[in-house]
PDB file of C-alpha atoms and ligand atoms in Angstrom:
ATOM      1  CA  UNK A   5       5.252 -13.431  20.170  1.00 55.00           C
ATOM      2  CA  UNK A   6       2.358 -13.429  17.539  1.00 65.00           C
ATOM      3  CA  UNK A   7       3.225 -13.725  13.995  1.00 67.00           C
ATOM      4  CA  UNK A   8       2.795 -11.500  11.412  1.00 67.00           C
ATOM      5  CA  UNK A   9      -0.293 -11.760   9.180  1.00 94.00           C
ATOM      6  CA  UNK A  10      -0.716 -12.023   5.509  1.00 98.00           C
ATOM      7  CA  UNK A  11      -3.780 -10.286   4.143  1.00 98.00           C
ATOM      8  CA  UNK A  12      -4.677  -9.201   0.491  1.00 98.00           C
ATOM      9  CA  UNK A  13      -5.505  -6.156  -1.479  1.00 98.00           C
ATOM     10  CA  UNK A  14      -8.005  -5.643  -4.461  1.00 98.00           C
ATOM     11  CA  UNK A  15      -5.264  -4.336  -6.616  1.00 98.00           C
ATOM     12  CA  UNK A  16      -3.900  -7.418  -7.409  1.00 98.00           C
ATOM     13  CA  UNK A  17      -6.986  -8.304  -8.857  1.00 98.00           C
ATOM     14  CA  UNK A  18      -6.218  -4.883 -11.005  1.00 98.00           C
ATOM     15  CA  UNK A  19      -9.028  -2.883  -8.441  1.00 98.00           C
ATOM     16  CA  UNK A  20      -7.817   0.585  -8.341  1.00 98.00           C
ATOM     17  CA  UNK A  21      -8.160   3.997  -7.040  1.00 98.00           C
ATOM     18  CA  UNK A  22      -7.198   5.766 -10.007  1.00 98.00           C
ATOM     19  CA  UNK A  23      -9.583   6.260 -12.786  1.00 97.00           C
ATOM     20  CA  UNK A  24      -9.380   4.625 -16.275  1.00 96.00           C
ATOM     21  CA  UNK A  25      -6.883   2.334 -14.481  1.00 98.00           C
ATOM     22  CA  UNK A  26      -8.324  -0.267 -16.523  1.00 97.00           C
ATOM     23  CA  UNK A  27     -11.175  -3.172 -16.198  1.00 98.00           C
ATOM     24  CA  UNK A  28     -12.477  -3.424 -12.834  1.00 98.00           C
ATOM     25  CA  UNK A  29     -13.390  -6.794 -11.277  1.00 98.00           C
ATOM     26  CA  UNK A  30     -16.399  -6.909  -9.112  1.00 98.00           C
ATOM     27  CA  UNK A  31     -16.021  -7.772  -5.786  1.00 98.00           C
ATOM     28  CA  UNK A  32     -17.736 -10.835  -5.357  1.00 98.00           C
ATOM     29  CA  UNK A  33     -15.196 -12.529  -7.988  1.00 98.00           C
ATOM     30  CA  UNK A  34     -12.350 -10.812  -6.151  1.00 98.00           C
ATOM     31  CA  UNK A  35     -13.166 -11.721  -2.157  1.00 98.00           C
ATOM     32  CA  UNK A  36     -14.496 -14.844  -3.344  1.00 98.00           C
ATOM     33  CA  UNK A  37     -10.763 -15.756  -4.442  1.00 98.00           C
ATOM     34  CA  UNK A  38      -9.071 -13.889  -1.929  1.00 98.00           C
ATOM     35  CA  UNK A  39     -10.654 -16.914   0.225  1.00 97.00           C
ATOM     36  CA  UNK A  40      -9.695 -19.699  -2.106  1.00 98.00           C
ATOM     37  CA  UNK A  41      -6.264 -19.390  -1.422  1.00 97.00           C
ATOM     38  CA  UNK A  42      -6.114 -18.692   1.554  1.00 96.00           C
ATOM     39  CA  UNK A  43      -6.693 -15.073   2.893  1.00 97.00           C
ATOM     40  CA  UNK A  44      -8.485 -14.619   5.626  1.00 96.00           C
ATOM     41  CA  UNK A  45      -7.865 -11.009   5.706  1.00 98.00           C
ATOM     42  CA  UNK A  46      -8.118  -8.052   3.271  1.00 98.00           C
ATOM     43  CA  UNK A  47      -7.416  -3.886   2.743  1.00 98.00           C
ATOM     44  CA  UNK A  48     -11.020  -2.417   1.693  1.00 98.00           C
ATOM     45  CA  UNK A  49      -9.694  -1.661  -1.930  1.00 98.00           C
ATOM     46  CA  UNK A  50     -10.688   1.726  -3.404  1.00 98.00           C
ATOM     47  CA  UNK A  51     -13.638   4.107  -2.785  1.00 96.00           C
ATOM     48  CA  UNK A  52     -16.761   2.029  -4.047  1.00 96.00           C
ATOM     49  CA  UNK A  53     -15.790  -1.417  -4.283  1.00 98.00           C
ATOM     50  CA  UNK A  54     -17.262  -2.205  -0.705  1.00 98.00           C
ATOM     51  CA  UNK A  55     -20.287   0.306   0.677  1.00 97.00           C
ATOM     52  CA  UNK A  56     -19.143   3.099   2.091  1.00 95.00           C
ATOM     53  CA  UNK A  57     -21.600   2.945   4.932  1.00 96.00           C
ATOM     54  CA  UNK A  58     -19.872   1.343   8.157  1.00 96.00           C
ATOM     55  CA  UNK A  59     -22.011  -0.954   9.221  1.00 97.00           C
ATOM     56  CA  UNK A  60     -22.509  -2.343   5.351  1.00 98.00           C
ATOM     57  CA  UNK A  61     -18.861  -2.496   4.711  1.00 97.00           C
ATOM     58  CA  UNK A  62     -18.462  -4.550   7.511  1.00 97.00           C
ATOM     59  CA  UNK A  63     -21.235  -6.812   6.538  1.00 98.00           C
ATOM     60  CA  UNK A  64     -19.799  -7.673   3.397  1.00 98.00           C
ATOM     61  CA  UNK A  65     -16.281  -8.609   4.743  1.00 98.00           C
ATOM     62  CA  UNK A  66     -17.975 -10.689   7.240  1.00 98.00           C
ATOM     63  CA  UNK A  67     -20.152 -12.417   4.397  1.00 98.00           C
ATOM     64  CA  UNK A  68     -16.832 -13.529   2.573  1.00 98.00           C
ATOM     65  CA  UNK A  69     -15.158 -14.272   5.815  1.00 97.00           C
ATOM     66  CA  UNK A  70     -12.387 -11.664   5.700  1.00 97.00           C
ATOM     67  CA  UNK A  71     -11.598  -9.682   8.706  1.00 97.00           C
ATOM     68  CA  UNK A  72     -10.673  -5.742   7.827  1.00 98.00           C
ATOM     69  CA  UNK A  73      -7.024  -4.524   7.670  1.00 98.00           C
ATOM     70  CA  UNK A  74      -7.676  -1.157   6.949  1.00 98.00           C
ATOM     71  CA  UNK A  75      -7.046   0.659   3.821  1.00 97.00           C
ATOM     72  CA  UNK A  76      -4.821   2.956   1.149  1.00 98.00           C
ATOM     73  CA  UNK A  77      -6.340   6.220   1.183  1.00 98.00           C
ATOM     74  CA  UNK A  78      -4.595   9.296  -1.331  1.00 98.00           C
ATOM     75  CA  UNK A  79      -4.499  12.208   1.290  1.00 98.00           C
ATOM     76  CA  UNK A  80      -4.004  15.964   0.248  1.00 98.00           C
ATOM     77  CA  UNK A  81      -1.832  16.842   2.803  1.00 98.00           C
ATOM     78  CA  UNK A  82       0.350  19.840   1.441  1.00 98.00           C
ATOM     79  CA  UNK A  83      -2.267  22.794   0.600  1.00 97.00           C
ATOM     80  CA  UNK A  84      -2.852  25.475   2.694  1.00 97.00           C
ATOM     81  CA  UNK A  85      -6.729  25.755   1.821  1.00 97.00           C
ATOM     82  CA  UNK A  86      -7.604  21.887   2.822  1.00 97.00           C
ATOM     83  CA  UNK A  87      -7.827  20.430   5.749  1.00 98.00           C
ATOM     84  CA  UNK A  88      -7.604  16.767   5.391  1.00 98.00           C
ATOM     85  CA  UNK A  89      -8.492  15.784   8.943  1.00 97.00           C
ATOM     86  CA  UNK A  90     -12.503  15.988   8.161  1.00 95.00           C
ATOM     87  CA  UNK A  91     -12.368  13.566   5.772  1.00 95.00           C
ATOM     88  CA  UNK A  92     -10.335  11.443   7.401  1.00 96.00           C
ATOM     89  CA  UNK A  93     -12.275  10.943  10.567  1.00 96.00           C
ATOM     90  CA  UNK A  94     -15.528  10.295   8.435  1.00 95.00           C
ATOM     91  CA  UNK A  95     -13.257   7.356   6.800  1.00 96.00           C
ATOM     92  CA  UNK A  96     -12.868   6.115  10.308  1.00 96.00           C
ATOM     93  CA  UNK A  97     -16.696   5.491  11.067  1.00 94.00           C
ATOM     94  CA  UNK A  98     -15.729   1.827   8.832  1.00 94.00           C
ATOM     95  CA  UNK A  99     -12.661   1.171  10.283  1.00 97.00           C
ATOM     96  CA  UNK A 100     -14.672   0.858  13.820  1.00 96.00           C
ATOM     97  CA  UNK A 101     -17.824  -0.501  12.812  1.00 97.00           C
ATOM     98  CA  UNK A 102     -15.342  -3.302  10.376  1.00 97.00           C
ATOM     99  CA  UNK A 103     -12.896  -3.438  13.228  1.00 97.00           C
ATOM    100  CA  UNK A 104      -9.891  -2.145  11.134  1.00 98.00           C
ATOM    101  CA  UNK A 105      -6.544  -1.307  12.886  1.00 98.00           C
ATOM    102  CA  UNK A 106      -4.317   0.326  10.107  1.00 98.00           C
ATOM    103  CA  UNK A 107      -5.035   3.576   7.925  1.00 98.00           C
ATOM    104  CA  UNK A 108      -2.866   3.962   4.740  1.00 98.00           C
ATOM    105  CA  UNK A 109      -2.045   7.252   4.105  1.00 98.00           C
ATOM    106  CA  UNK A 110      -0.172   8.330   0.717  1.00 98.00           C
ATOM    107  CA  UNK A 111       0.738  11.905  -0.053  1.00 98.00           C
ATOM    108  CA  UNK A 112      -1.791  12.798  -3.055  1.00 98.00           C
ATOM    109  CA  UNK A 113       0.186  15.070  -5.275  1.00 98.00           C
ATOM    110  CA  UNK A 114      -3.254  16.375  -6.201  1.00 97.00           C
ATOM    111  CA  UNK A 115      -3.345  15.479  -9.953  1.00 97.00           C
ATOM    112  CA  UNK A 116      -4.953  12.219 -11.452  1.00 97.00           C
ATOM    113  CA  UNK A 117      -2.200   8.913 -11.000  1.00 97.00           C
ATOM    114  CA  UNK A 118       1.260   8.183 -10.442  1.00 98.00           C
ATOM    115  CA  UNK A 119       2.988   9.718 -13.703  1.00 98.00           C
ATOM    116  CA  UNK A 120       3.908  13.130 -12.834  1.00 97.00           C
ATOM    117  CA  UNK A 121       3.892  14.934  -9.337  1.00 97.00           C
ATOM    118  CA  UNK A 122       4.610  19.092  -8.604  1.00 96.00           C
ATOM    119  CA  UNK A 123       7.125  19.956  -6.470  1.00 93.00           C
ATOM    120  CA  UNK A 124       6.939  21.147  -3.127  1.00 96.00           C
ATOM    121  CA  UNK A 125       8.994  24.137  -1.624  1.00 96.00           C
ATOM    122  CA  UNK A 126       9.813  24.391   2.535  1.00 97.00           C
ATOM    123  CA  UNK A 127       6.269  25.575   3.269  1.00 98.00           C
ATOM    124  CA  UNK A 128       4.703  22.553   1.413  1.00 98.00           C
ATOM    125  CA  UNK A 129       6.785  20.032   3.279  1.00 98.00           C
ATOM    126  CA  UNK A 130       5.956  21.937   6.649  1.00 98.00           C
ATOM    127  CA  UNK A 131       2.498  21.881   6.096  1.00 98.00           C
ATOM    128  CA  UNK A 132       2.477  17.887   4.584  1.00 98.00           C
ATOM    129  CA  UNK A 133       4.761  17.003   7.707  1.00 98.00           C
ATOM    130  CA  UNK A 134       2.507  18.856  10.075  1.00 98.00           C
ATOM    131  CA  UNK A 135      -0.654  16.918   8.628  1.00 98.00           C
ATOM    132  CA  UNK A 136       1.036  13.642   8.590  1.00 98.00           C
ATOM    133  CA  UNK A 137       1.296  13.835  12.473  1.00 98.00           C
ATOM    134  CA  UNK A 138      -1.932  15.460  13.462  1.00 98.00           C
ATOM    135  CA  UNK A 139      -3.716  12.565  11.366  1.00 98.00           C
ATOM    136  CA  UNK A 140      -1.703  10.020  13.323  1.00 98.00           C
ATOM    137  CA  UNK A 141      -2.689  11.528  16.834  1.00 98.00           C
ATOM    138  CA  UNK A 142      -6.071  11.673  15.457  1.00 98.00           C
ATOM    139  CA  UNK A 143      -6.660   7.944  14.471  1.00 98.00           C
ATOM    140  CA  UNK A 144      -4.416   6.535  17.442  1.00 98.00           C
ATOM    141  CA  UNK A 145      -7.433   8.399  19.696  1.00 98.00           C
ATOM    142  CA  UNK A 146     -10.004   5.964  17.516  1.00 97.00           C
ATOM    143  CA  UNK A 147      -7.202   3.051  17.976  1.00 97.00           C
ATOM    144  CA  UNK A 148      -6.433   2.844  14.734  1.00 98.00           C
ATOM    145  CA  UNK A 149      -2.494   3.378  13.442  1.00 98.00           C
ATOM    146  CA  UNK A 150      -2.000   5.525  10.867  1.00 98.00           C
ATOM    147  CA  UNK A 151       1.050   4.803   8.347  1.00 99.00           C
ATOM    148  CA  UNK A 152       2.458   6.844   5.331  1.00 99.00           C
ATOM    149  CA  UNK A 153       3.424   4.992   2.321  1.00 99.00           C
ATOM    150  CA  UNK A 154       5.536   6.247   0.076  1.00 98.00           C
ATOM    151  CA  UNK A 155       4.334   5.967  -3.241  1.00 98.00           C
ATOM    152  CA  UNK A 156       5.295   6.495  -6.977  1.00 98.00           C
ATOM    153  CA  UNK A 157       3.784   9.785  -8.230  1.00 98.00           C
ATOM    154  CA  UNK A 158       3.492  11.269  -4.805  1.00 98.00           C
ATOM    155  CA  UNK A 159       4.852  13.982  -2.467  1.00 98.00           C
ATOM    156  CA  UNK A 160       6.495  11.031  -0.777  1.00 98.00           C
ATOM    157  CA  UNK A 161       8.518   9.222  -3.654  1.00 98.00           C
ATOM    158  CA  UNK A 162      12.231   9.425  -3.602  1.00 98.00           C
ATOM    159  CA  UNK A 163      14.948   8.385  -0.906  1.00 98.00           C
ATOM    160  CA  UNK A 164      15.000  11.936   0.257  1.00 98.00           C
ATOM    161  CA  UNK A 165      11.404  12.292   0.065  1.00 98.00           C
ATOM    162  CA  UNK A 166      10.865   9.289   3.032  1.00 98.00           C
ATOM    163  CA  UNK A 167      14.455  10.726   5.057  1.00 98.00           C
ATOM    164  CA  UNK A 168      12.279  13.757   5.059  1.00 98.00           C
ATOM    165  CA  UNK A 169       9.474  11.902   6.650  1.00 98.00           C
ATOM    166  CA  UNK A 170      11.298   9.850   9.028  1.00 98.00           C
ATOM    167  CA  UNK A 171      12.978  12.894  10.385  1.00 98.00           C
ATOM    168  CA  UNK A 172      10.481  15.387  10.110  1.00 98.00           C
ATOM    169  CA  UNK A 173       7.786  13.469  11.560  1.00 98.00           C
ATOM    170  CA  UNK A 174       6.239  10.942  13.436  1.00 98.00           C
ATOM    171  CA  UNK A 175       4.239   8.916  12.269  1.00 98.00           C
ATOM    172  CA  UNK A 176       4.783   5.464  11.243  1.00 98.00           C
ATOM    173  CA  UNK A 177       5.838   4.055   7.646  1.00 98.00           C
ATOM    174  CA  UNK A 178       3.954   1.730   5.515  1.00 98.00           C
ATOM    175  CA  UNK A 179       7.385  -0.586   3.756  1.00 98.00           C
ATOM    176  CA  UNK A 180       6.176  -0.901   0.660  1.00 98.00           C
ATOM    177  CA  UNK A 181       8.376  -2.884  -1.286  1.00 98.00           C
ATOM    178  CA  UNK A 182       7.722  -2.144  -4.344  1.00 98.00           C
ATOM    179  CA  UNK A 183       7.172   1.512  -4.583  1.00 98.00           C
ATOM    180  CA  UNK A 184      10.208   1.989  -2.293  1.00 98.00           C
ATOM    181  CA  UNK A 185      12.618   0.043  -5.038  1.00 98.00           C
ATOM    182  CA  UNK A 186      10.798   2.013  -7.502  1.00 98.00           C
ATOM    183  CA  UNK A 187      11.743   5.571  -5.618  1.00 98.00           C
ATOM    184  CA  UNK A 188      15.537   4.432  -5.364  1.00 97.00           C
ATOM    185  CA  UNK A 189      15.182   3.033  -1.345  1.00 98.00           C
ATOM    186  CA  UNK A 190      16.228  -0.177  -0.750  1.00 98.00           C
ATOM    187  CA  UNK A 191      13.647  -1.714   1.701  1.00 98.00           C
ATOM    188  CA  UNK A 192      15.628  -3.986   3.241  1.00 98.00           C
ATOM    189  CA  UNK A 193      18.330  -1.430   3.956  1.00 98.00           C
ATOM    190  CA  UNK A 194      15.351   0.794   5.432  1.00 98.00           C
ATOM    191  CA  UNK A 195      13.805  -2.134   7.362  1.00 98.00           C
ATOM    192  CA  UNK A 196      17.292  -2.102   9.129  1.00 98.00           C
ATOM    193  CA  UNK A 197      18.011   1.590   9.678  1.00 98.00           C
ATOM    194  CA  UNK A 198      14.044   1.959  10.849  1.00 98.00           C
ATOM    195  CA  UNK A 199      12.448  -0.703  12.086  1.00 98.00           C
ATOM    196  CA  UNK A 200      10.570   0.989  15.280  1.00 98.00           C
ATOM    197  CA  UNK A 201       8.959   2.955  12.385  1.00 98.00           C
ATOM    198  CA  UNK A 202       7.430   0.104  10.191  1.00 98.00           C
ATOM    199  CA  UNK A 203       4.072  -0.705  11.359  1.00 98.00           C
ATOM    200  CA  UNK A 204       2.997  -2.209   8.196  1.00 98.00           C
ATOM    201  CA  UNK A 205       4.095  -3.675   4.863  1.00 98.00           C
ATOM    202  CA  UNK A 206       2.734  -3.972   1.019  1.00 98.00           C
ATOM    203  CA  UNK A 207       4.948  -6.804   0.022  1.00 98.00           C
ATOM    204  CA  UNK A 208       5.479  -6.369  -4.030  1.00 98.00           C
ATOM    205  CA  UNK A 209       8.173  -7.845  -5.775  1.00 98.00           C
ATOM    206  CA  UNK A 210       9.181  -5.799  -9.164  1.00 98.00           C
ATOM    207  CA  UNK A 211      11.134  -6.122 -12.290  1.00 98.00           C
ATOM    208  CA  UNK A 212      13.777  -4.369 -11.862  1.00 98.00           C
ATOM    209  CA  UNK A 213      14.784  -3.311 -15.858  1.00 98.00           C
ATOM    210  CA  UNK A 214      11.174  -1.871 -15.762  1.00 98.00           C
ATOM    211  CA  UNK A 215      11.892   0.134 -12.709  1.00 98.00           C
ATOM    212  CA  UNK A 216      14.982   1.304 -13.940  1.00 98.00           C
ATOM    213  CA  UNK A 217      12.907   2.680 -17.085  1.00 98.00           C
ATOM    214  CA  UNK A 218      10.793   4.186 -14.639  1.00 98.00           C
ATOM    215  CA  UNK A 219      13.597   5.894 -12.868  1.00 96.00           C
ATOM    216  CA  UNK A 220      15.008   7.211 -15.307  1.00 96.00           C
ATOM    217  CA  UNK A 221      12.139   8.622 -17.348  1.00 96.00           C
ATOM    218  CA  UNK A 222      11.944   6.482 -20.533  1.00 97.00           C
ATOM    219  CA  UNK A 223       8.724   4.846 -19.456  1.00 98.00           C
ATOM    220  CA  UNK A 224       5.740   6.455 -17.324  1.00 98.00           C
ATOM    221  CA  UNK A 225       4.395   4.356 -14.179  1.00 98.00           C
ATOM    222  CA  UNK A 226       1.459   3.516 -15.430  1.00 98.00           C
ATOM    223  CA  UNK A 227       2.991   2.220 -18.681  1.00 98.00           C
ATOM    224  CA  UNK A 228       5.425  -0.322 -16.980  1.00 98.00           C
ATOM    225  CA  UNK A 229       2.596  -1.563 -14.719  1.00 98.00           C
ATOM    226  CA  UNK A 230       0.599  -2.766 -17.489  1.00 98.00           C
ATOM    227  CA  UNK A 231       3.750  -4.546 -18.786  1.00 98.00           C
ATOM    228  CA  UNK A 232       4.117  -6.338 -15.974  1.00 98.00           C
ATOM    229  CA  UNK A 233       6.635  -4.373 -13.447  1.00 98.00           C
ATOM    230  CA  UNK A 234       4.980  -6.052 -10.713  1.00 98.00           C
ATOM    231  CA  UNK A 235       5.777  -9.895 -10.472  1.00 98.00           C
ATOM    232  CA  UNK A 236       4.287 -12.483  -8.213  1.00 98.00           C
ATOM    233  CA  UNK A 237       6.070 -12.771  -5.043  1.00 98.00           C
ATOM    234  CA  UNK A 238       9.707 -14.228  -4.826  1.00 98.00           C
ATOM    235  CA  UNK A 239       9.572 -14.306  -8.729  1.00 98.00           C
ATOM    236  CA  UNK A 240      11.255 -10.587  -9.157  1.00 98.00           C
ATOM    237  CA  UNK A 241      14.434  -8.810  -7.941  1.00 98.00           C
ATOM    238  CA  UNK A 242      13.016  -7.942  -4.800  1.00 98.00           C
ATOM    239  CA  UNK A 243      15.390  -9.458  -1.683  1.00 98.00           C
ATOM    240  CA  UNK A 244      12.084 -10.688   0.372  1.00 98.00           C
ATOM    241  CA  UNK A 245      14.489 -12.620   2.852  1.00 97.00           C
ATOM    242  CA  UNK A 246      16.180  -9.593   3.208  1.00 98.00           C
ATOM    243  CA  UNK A 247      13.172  -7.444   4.185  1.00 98.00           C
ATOM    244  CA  UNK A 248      11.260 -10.737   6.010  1.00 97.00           C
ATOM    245  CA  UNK A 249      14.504 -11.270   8.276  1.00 97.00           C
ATOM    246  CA  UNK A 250      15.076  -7.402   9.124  1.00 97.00           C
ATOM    247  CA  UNK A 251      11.547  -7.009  10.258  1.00 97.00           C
ATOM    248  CA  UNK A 252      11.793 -10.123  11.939  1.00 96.00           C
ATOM    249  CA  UNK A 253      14.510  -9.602  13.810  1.00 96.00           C
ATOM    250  CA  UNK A 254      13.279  -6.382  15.541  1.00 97.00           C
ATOM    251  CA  UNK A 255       9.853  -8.542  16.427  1.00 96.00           C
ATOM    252  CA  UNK A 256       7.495  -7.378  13.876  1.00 97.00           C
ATOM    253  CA  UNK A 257       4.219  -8.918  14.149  1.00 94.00           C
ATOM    254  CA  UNK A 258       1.821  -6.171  12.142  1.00 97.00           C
ATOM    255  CA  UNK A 259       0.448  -7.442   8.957  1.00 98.00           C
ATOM    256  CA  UNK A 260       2.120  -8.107   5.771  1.00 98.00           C
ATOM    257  CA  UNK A 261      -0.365  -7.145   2.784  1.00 98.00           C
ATOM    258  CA  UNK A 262       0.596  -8.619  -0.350  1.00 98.00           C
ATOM    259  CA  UNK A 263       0.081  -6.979  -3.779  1.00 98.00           C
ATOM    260  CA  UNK A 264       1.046  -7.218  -6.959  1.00 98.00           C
ATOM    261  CA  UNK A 265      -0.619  -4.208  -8.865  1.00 98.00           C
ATOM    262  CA  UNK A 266      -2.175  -5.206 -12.106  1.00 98.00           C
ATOM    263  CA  UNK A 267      -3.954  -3.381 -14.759  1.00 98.00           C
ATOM    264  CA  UNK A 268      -6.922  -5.652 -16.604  1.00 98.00           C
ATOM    265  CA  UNK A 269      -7.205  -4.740 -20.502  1.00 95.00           C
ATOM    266  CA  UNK A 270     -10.789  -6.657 -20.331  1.00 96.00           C
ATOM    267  CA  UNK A 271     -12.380  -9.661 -18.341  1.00 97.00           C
ATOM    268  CA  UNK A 272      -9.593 -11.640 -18.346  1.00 96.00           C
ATOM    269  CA  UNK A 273      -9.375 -15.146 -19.815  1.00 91.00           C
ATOM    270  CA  UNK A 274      -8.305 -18.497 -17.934  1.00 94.00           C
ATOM    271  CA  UNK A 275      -7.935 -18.548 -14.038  1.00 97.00           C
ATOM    272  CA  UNK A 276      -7.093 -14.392 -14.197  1.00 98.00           C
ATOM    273  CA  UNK A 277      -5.003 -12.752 -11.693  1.00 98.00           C
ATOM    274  CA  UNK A 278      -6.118 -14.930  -9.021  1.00 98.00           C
ATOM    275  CA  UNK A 279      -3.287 -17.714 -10.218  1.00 98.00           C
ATOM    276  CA  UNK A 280      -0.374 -14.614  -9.343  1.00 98.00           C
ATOM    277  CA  UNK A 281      -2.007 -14.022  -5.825  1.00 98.00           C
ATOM    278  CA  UNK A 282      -2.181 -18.012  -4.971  1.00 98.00           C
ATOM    279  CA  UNK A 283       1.962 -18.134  -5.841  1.00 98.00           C
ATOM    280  CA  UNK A 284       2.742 -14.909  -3.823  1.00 98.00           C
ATOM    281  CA  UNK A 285       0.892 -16.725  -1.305  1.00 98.00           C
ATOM    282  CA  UNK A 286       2.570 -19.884  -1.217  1.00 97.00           C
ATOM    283  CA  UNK A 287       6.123 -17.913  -1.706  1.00 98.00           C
ATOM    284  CA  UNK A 288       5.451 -15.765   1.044  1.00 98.00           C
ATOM    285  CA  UNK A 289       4.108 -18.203   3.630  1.00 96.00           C
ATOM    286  CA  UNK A 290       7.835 -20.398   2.425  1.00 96.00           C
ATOM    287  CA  UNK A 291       9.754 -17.476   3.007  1.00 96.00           C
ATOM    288  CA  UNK A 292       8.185 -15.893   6.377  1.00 93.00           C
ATOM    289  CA  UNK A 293      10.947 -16.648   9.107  1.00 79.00           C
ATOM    290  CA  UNK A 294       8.212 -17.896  11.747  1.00 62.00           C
ATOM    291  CA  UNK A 295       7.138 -20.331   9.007  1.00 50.00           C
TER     292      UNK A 295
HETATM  293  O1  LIG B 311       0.867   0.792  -3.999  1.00 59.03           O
HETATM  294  C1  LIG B 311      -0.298   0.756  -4.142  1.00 59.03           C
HETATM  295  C2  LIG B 311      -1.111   0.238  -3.118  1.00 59.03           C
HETATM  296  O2  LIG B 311      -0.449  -0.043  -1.986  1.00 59.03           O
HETATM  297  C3  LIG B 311      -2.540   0.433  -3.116  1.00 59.03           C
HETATM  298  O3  LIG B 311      -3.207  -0.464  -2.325  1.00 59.03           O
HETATM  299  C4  LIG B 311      -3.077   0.517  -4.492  1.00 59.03           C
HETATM  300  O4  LIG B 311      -4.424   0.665  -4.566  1.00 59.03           O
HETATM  301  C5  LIG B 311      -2.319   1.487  -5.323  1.00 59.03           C
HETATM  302  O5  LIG B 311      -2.841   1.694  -6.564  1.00 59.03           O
HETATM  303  C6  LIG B 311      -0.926   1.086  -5.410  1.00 59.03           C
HETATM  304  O6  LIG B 311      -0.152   1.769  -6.285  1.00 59.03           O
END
């Protein structure tokens, strides 16, 4: 059986979807060092840091040597008056021409970032579930498999948030570690309960008295980020050989994506966030069960 595959994401490099985030990298600097330790293989990062035509977006992973995983892509999938499936089959034009397999969906709340979200009532949830699923059948006709990842700040947050999804729907899950802690799921535990579901996987690793602060309100998201909630790899409370040997043991061989998000206050000094990618790298190749 194939083993997984470990790709990277522009976020750890502090690249992000969400503006004012903080300094952006340019991508040259970041797939250049996605390469130097070790990556072979990469998300597309947010709206503008590759081209959005197809065929140049594939031309510039193939220039640093990266193939395409796919990428995290905010969906509005819970109001009546937009229909998200437009978009998302113009999105899908660069996962062919790139040769992408995996679209990341995550439930826009429809505000800017991850500090506050509305909340939805039965008709919300019927029409997000509904979307969720007709997106799925969509891609899987252009061979590409659609996942939903919960996500801080989104429709799909809490524990009963993704019980919702898993029940309600069927579409498959991205596990991402970190955001799951952060929404009170353990990811092991779900990586045990559902592993037919998980197609894919953002490996984070998190501070856990930040997340806590999080939880409980005396902190915003964004606000524990930049102090450093996310941790390299194997260096936070996450239980990787937990979630590594429960997704092992049901065969998974999709691709493990590791990020540690990061907001930049300016160019950053020494080595920069490349030196946290290079030890989630070596902790995660040490800790993979298939070695
Ligand atoms: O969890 C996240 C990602 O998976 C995603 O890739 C990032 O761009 C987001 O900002 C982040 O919060």
């Amino acid at each position: 059986m194939p083993a997984p595959r470990i790709a990277g994401a522009p976020i750890s490099w502090g690249v992000c979807e969400v503006p004012g985030w903080g300094f952006q990298l340019d991508p040259d600097r970041v797939l250049t060092e996605m390469r130097e330790v070790g990556l072979v293989a990469t998300e597309f990062g947010p709206e503008g840091f590759l081209p959005d035509a197809p065929d140049a977006k594939a031309a510039t992973l193939q220039r640093y040597g990266l193939h395409a995983v796919g990428g995290f892509t905010p969906t509005l999938l819970h109001v009546p008056e937009h229909d998200p499936l437009a978009g998302v089959d113009e999105l899908l034009a660069g996962y062919d021409a790139a040769g992408a397999g995996t679209l990341v969906l995550s439930a826009d709340s429809g505000g800017t970032g991850y500090d506050s979200r509305p909340e939805l009532d039965e008709g919300g949830w019927k029409l997000l579930l509904s979307n969720l699923d007709r997106i799925a059948d969509h891609a899987a006709t252009r061979g590409v498999t659609a996942v939903l990842h919960p996500h801080v700040g989104t429709m799909v947050e809490t524990g009963d948030d993704v019980r919702r999804v898993l029940e309600g729907a069927r579409i498959q899950l991205c596990l991402d570690t970190g955001h799951l802690l952060i929404g009170g799921t353990d990811p092991a535990e779900l990586a045990r309960q559902a592993p037919e579901r998980i197609s894919h996987t953002h490996l984070k690793d998190v501070d856990l008295g930040l997340a806590r602060q999080v939880q409980d309100g005396r902190r915003s998201y964004t606000e524990a980020v930049g102090l450093g909630m996310y941790r390299p790899l194997g260096e936070g409370d996450l239980d990787l050989d937990g979630v590594l040997s429960r997704l092992d043991a049901y065969g998974y061989t999709g691709w493990h994506v590791l990020e540690q998000d990061t907001i930049l206050h300016g160019p950053p000094s020494g080595a920069g966030p490349v030196e946290d990618v290079s030890t989630s790298v070596q902790n995660l190749r040490a800790a993979l069960p298939t070695g």
